[in-house]
Coordinates of C-alpha atoms in Angstrom, one line a residue:
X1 CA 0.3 169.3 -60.9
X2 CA 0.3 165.2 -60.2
X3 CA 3.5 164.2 -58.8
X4 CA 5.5 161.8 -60.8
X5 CA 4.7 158.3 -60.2
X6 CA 7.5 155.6 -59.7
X7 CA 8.6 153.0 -61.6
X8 CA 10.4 150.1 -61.6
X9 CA 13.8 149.9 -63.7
X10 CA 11.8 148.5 -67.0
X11 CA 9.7 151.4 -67.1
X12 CA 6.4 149.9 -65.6
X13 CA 4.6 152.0 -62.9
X14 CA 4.4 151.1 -58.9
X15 CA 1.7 151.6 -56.5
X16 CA 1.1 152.9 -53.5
X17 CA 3.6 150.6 -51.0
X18 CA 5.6 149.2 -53.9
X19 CA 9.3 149.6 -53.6
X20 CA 11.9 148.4 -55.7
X21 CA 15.2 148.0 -54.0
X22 CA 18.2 149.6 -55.7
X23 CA 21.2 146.9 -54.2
X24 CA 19.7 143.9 -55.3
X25 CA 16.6 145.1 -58.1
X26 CA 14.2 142.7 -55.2
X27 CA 10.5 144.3 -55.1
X28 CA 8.6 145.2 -51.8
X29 CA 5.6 145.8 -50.7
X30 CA 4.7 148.2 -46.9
X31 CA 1.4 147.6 -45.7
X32 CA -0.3 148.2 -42.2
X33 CA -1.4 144.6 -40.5
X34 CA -4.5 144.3 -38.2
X35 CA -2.5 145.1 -35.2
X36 CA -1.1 148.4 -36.6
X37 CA 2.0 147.4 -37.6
X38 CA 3.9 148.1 -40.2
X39 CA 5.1 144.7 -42.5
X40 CA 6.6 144.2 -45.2
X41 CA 7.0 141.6 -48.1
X42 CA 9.3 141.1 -50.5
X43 CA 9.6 138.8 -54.2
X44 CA 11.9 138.7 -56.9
X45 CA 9.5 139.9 -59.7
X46 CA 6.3 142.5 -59.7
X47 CA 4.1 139.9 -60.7
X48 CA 4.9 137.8 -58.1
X49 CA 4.2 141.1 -55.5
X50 CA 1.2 141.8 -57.0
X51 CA 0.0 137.9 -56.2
X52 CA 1.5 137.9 -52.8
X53 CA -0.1 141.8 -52.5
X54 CA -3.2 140.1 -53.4
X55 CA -2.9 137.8 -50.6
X56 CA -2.2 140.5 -48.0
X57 CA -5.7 141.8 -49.3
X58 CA -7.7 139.3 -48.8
X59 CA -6.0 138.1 -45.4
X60 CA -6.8 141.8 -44.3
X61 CA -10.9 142.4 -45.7
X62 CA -11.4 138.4 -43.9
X63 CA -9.3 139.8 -40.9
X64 CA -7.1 137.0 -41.0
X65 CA -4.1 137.7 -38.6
X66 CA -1.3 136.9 -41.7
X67 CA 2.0 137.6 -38.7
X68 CA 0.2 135.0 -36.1
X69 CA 0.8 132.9 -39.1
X70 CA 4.6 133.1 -38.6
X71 CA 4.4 130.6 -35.6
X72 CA 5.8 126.9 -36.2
X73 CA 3.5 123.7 -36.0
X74 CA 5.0 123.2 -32.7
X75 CA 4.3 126.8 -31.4
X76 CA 0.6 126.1 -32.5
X77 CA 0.4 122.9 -30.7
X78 CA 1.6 124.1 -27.2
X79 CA -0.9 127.5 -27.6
X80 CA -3.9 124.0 -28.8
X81 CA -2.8 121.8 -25.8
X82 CA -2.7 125.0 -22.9
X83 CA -6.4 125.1 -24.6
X84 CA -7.5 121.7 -23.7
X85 CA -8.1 122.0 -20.0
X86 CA -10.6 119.1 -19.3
X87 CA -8.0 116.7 -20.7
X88 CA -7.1 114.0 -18.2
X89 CA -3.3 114.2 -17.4
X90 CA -2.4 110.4 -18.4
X91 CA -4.8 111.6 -22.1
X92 CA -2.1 115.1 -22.2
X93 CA 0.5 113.1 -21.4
X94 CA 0.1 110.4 -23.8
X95 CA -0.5 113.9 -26.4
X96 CA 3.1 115.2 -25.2
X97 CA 4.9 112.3 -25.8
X98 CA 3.6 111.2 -29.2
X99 CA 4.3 114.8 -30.6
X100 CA 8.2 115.1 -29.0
X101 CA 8.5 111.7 -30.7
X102 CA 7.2 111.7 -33.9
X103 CA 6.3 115.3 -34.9
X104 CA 8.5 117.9 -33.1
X105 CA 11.8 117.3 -34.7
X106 CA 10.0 116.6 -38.3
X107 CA 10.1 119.4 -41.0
X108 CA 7.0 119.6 -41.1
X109 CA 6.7 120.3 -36.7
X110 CA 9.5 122.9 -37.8
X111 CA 7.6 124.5 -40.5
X112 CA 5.8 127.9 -40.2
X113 CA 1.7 127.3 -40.6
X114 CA 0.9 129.4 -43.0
X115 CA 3.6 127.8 -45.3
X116 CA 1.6 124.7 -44.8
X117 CA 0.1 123.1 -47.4
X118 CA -2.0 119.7 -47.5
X119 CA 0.8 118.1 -49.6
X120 CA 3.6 118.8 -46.7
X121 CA 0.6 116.8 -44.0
X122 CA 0.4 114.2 -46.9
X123 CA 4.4 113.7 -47.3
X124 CA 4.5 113.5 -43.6
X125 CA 2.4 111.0 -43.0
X126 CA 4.3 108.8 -45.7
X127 CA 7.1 109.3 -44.4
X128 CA 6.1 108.2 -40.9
X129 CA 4.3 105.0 -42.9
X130 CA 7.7 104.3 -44.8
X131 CA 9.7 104.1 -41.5
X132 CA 7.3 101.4 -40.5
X133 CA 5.4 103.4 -37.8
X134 CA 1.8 101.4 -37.4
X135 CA -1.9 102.8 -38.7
X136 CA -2.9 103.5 -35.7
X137 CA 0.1 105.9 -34.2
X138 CA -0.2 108.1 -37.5
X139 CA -3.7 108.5 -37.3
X140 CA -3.0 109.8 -33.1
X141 CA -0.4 112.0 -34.8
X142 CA -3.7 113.6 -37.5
X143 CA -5.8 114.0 -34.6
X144 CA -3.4 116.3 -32.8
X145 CA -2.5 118.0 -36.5
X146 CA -5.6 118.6 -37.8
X147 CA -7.1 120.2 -34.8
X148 CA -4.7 122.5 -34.1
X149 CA -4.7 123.7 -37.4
X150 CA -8.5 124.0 -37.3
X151 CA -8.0 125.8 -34.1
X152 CA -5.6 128.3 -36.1
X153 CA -8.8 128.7 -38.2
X154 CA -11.0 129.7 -36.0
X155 CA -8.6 132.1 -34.9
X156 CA -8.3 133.6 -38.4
X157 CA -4.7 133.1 -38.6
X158 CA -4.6 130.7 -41.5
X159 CA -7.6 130.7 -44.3
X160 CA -8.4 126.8 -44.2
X161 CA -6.6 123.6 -42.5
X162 CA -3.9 121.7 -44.5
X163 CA -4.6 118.5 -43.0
X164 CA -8.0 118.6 -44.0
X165 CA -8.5 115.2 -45.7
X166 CA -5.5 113.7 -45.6
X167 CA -6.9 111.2 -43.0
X168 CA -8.2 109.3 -45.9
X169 CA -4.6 108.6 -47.4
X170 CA -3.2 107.4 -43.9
X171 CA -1.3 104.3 -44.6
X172 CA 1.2 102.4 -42.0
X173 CA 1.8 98.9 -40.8
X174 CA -1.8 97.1 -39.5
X175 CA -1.8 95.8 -36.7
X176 CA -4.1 93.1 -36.3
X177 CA -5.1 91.6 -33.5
X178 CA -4.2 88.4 -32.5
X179 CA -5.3 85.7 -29.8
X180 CA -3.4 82.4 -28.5
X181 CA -3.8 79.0 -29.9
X182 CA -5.2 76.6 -27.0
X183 CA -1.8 74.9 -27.0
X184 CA 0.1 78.0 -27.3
X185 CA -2.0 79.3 -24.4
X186 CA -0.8 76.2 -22.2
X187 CA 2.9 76.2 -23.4
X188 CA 2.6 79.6 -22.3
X189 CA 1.3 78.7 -18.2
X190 CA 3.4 75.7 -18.0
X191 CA 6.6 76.8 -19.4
X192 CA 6.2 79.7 -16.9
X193 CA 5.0 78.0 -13.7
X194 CA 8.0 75.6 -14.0
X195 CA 10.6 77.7 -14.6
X196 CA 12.1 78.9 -11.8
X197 CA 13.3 82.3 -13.5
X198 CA 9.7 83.1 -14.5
X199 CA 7.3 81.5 -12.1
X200 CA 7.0 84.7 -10.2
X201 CA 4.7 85.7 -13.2
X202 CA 2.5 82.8 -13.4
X203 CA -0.1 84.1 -11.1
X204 CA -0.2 87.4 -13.0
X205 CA -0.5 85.5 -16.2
X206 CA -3.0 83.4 -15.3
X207 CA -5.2 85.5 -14.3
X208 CA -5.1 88.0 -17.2
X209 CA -5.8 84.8 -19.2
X210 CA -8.8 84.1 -17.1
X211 CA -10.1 87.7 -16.5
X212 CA -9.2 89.6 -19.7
X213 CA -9.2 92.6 -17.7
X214 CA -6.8 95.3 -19.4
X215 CA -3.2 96.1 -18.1
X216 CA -3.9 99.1 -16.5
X217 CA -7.3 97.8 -14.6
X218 CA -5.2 94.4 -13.8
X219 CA -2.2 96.2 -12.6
X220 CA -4.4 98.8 -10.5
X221 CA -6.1 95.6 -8.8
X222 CA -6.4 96.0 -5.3
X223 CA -7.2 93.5 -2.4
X224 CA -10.2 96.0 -1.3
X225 CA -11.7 95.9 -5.0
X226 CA -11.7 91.7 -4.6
X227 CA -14.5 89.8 -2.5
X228 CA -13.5 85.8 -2.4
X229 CA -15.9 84.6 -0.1
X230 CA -18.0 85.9 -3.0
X231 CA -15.9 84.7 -5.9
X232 CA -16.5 88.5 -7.4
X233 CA -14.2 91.3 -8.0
X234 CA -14.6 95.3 -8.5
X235 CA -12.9 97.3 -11.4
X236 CA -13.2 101.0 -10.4
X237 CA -9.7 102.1 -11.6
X238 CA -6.6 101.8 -13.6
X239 CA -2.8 102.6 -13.1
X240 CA -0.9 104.3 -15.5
X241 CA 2.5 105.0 -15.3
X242 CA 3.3 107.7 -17.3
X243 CA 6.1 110.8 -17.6
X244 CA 4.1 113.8 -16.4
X245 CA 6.7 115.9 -17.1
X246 CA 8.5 115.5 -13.7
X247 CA 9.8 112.3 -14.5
X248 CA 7.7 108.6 -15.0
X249 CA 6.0 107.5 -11.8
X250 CA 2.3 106.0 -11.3
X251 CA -1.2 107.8 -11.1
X252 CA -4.4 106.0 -10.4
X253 CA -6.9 107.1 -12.7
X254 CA -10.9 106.8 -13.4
X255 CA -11.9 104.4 -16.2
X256 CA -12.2 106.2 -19.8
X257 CA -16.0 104.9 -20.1
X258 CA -18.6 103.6 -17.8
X259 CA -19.0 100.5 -19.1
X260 CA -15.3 100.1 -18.0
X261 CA -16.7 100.2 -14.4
X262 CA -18.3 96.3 -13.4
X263 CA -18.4 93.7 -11.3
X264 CA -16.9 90.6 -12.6
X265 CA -17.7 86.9 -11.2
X266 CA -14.3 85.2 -10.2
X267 CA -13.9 81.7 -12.4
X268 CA -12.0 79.2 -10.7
X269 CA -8.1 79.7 -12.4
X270 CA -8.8 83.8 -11.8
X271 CA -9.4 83.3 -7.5
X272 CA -6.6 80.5 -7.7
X273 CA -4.4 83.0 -9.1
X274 CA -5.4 85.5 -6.7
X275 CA -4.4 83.0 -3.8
X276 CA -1.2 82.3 -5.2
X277 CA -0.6 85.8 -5.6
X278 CA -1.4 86.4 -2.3
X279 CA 1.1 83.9 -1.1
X280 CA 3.8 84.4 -3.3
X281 CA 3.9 88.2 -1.9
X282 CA 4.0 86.9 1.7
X283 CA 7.1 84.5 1.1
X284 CA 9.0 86.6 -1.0
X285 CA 8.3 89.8 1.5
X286 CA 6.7 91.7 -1.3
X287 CA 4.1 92.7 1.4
X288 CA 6.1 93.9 3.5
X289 CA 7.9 96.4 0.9
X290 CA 4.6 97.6 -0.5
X291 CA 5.1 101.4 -1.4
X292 CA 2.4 103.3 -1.8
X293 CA 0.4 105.3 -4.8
X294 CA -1.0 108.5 -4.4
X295 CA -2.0 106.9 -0.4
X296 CA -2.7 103.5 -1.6
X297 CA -0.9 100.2 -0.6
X298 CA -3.0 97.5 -1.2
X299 CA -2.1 96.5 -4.9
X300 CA -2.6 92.7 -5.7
X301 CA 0.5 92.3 -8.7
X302 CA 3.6 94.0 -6.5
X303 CA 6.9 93.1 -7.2
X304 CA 10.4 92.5 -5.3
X305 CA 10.5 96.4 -4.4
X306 CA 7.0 96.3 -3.3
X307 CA 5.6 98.8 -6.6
X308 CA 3.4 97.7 -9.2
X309 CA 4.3 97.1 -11.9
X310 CA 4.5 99.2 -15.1
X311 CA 2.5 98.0 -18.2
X312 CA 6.0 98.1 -20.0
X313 CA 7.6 95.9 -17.4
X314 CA 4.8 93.4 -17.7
X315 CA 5.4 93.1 -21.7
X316 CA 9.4 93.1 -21.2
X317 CA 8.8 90.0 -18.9
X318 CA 6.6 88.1 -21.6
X319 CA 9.2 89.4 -24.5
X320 CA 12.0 87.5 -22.3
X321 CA 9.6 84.4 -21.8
X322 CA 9.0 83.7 -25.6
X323 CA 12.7 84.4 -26.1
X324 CA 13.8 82.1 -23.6
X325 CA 10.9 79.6 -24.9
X326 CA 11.9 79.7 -28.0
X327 CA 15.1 79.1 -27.7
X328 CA 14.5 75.9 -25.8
X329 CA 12.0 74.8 -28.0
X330 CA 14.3 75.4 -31.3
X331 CA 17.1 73.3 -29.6
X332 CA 15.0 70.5 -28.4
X333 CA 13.0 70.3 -31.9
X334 CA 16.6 70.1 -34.0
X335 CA 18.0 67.4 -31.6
X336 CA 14.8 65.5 -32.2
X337 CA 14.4 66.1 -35.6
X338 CA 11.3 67.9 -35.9
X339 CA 9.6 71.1 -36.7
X340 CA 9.9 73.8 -33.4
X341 CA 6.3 75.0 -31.9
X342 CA 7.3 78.4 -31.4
X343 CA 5.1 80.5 -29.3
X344 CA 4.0 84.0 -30.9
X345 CA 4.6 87.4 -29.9
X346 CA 2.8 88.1 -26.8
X347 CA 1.7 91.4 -25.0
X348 CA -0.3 92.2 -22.3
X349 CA -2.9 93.1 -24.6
X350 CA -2.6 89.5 -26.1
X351 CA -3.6 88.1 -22.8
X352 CA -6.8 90.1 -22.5
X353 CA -7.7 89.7 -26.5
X354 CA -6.8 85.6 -25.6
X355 CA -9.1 85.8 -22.7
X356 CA -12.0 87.2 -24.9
X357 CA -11.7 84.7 -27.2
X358 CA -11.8 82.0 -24.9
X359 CA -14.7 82.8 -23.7
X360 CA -16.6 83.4 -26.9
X361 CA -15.5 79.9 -28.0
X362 CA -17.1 78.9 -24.8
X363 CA -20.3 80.3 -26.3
X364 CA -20.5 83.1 -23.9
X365 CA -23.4 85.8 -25.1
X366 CA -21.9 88.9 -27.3
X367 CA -23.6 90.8 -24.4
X368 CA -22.4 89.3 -21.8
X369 CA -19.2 89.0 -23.2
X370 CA -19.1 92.8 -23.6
X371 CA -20.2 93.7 -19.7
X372 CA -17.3 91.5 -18.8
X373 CA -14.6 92.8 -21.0
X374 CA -16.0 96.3 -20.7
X375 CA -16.0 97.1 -24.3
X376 CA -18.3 100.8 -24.8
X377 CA -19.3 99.4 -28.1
X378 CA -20.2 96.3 -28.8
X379 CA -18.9 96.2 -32.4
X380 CA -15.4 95.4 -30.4
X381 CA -16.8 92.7 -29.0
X382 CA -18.5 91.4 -31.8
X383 CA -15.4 91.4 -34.1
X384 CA -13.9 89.0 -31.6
X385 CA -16.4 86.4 -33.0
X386 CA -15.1 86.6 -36.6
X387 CA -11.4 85.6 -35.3
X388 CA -12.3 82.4 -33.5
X389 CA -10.5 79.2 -33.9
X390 CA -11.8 77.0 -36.4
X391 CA -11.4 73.7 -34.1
X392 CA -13.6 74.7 -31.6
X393 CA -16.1 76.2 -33.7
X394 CA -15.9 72.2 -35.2
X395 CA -16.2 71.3 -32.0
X396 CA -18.9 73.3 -30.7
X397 CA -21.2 72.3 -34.4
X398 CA -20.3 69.2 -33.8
X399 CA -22.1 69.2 -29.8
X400 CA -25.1 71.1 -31.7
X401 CA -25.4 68.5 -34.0
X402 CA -25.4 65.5 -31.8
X403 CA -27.8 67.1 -29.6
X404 CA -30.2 67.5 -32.4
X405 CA -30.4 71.1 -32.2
X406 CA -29.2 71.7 -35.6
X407 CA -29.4 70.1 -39.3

């Protein structure tokens, strides 16, 4: 004779695994995972088991590993990054960083994976666009999001990836990129070379201006890599300066791409610079401090304590300038009654993008223009032609036209 089957308190009859719980009326359901353990879910109505027992099913016949699934966002990333041993330590550091600031104290970085759904990746990446986070630092945050998650699919711990076109709805603040005016450019040298707060800079600035080598390669300059009977230089590094985990300090790294590795003619303003430099480290003892970087000691940009200097002391130094600038300039302008000629905000990247631009107005060739700046792709380069200032491209129609080469 059958045995009598269960039921529930209305009557209707359980199956194998079903429980309903006499304290609180709650349904649950016992089931064996693919490790062999025993788990159990619970819901507040049979139907609502029976969905979520539906779930366990299929999670179980695609061996999806459902209790892996109990891991946070951050859990996942730390088991993604211990994966990613070819990564260069600045590239993992730069990683680290971005998540502890913008992900792992989120609700989302909190949330357990498989309770993540593609609205949750879509909410957070509003929410990092509403607090005025730029384009570009959102879209760094999806591509340490979405392949994680993708590596949880792989691993048959979650069925598909949340994040999985949500790149498409990114929003934030564009940052577009911006050169110096001519005159802003000279405000810019004179103001510094003549102040005696900020003249210390001058070389440096003037020779990003006439290199448009980027912060790291400039600030990893050494005197070895620079040949001025020759008037030609060598960029076969960069310094970053970076916390590794230990604390911030430097590291001297290979350049990302090949084309970052050339050999760049010196123009006259860059191998004055690089005189003045030279100088200005002798009297002020700055040569005589030098400290050195993973065995190197022959930096070109030092300063008074002998190190080089970090990329964010270089753009703290040109925040103060325009601030100080400015201030003058907005003084002298009201006692003279006229409209102030503020200078923008600058950044070391602003200097190498100004440099670019310069030369492209010179009519330098998009190819040649791209060895020098050591863009990979020469789209980068190229979109530095559709930003060029309108009076020099009247000025260089203008020297087409009255040498008959045009109209």
């Amino acid at each position: 004779m059958a045995g009598k089957k269960r039921t529930d308190t209305k009557g209707r009859v359980l199956k194998d695994g079903e429980q309903q719980r006499s304290q609180d009326g709650r349904y649950m359901y016992r089931y064996t995972d693919l490790s062999g353990k025993k788990r159990t879910i619970y819901a507040l109505t049979l139907q609502e088991l029976r969905e979520k027992e539906k779930q366990v099913e299929r999670d179980l016949q695609d061996g999806i590993d459902s209790r892996k699934g109990d891991m946070t966002l951050n859990q996942l990333f730390q088991i993604y990054m211990e994966t990613k041993s070819n990564l260069r330590e600045s590239t993992r550091c730069f990683y680290m960083t971005a998540w502890r600031n913008n992900v792992e104290n989120s609700v989302l970085g909190t949330m357990r994976i498989s309770q993540i759904r593609q609205l949750h990746v879509k909410a957070f990446y509003s929410g990092l666009a509403r607090q005025g986070l730029a384009e570009n630092t959102i879209k760094s945050c999806h591509s340490m999001i979405f392949p994680a998650l993708e590596m949880a699919v792989d691993s048959d711990i979650i069925r598909k990836n949340p994040a999985k076109g949500c790149a498409r709805e990114i929003g934030g603040t564009k940052k577009i990129k911006t050169s110096l005016t001519i005159e802003e450019q000279k405000r810019l040298l004179d103001f510094t070379e003549n102040e005696d707060r900020y003249c210390v800079y001058y070389p440096l600035l003037l020779f990003a201006l006439s290199t448009g080598l980027r912060i790291g390669e400039l600030t990893g300059l050494r005197w070895s890599d620079i040949d001025l009977a020759k008037n030609i230089m060598h960029i076969r590094q960069q310094l970053v300066y970076l916390d590794f985990g230990d604390g911030y300090r430097f590291h001297i790294q290979d350049l990302k791409t090949e084309a970052g590795r050339r050999d760049i003619p010196l123009m006259k303003n860059a191998k004055k610079a690089l005189i003045m430099q030279k100088k200005l480290n002798l009297m002020l003892g700055r040569t005589a401090k030098q400290q050195k970087v993973e065995g190197i000691s022959d930096f070109v940009f030092i300063n008074s304590q002998g190190k080089p200097y970090p990329t964010g002391a270089v753009n703290r130094a040109l925040y103060d300038i325009v601030r100080t600038y400015n201030r003058r300039e907005e003084t002298q302008a009201k006692d003279k009654r006229r409209e102030p000629g503020r200078l923008p905000h600058i950044s070391a990247h602003t200097l190498r993008h100004t440099a670019c631009t310069r030369l492209a107005e010179a009519g330098l060739e998009p190819k040649v223009l791209q060895y020098i700046m050591g863009h990979s792709n020469i789209s980068l380069t190229l979109d530095i032609y559709t930003h060029l200032d309108f009076t020099q491209i009247q000025k260089k129609m203008d020297a087409l036209e009255k040498d008959d080469k045009i109209g």
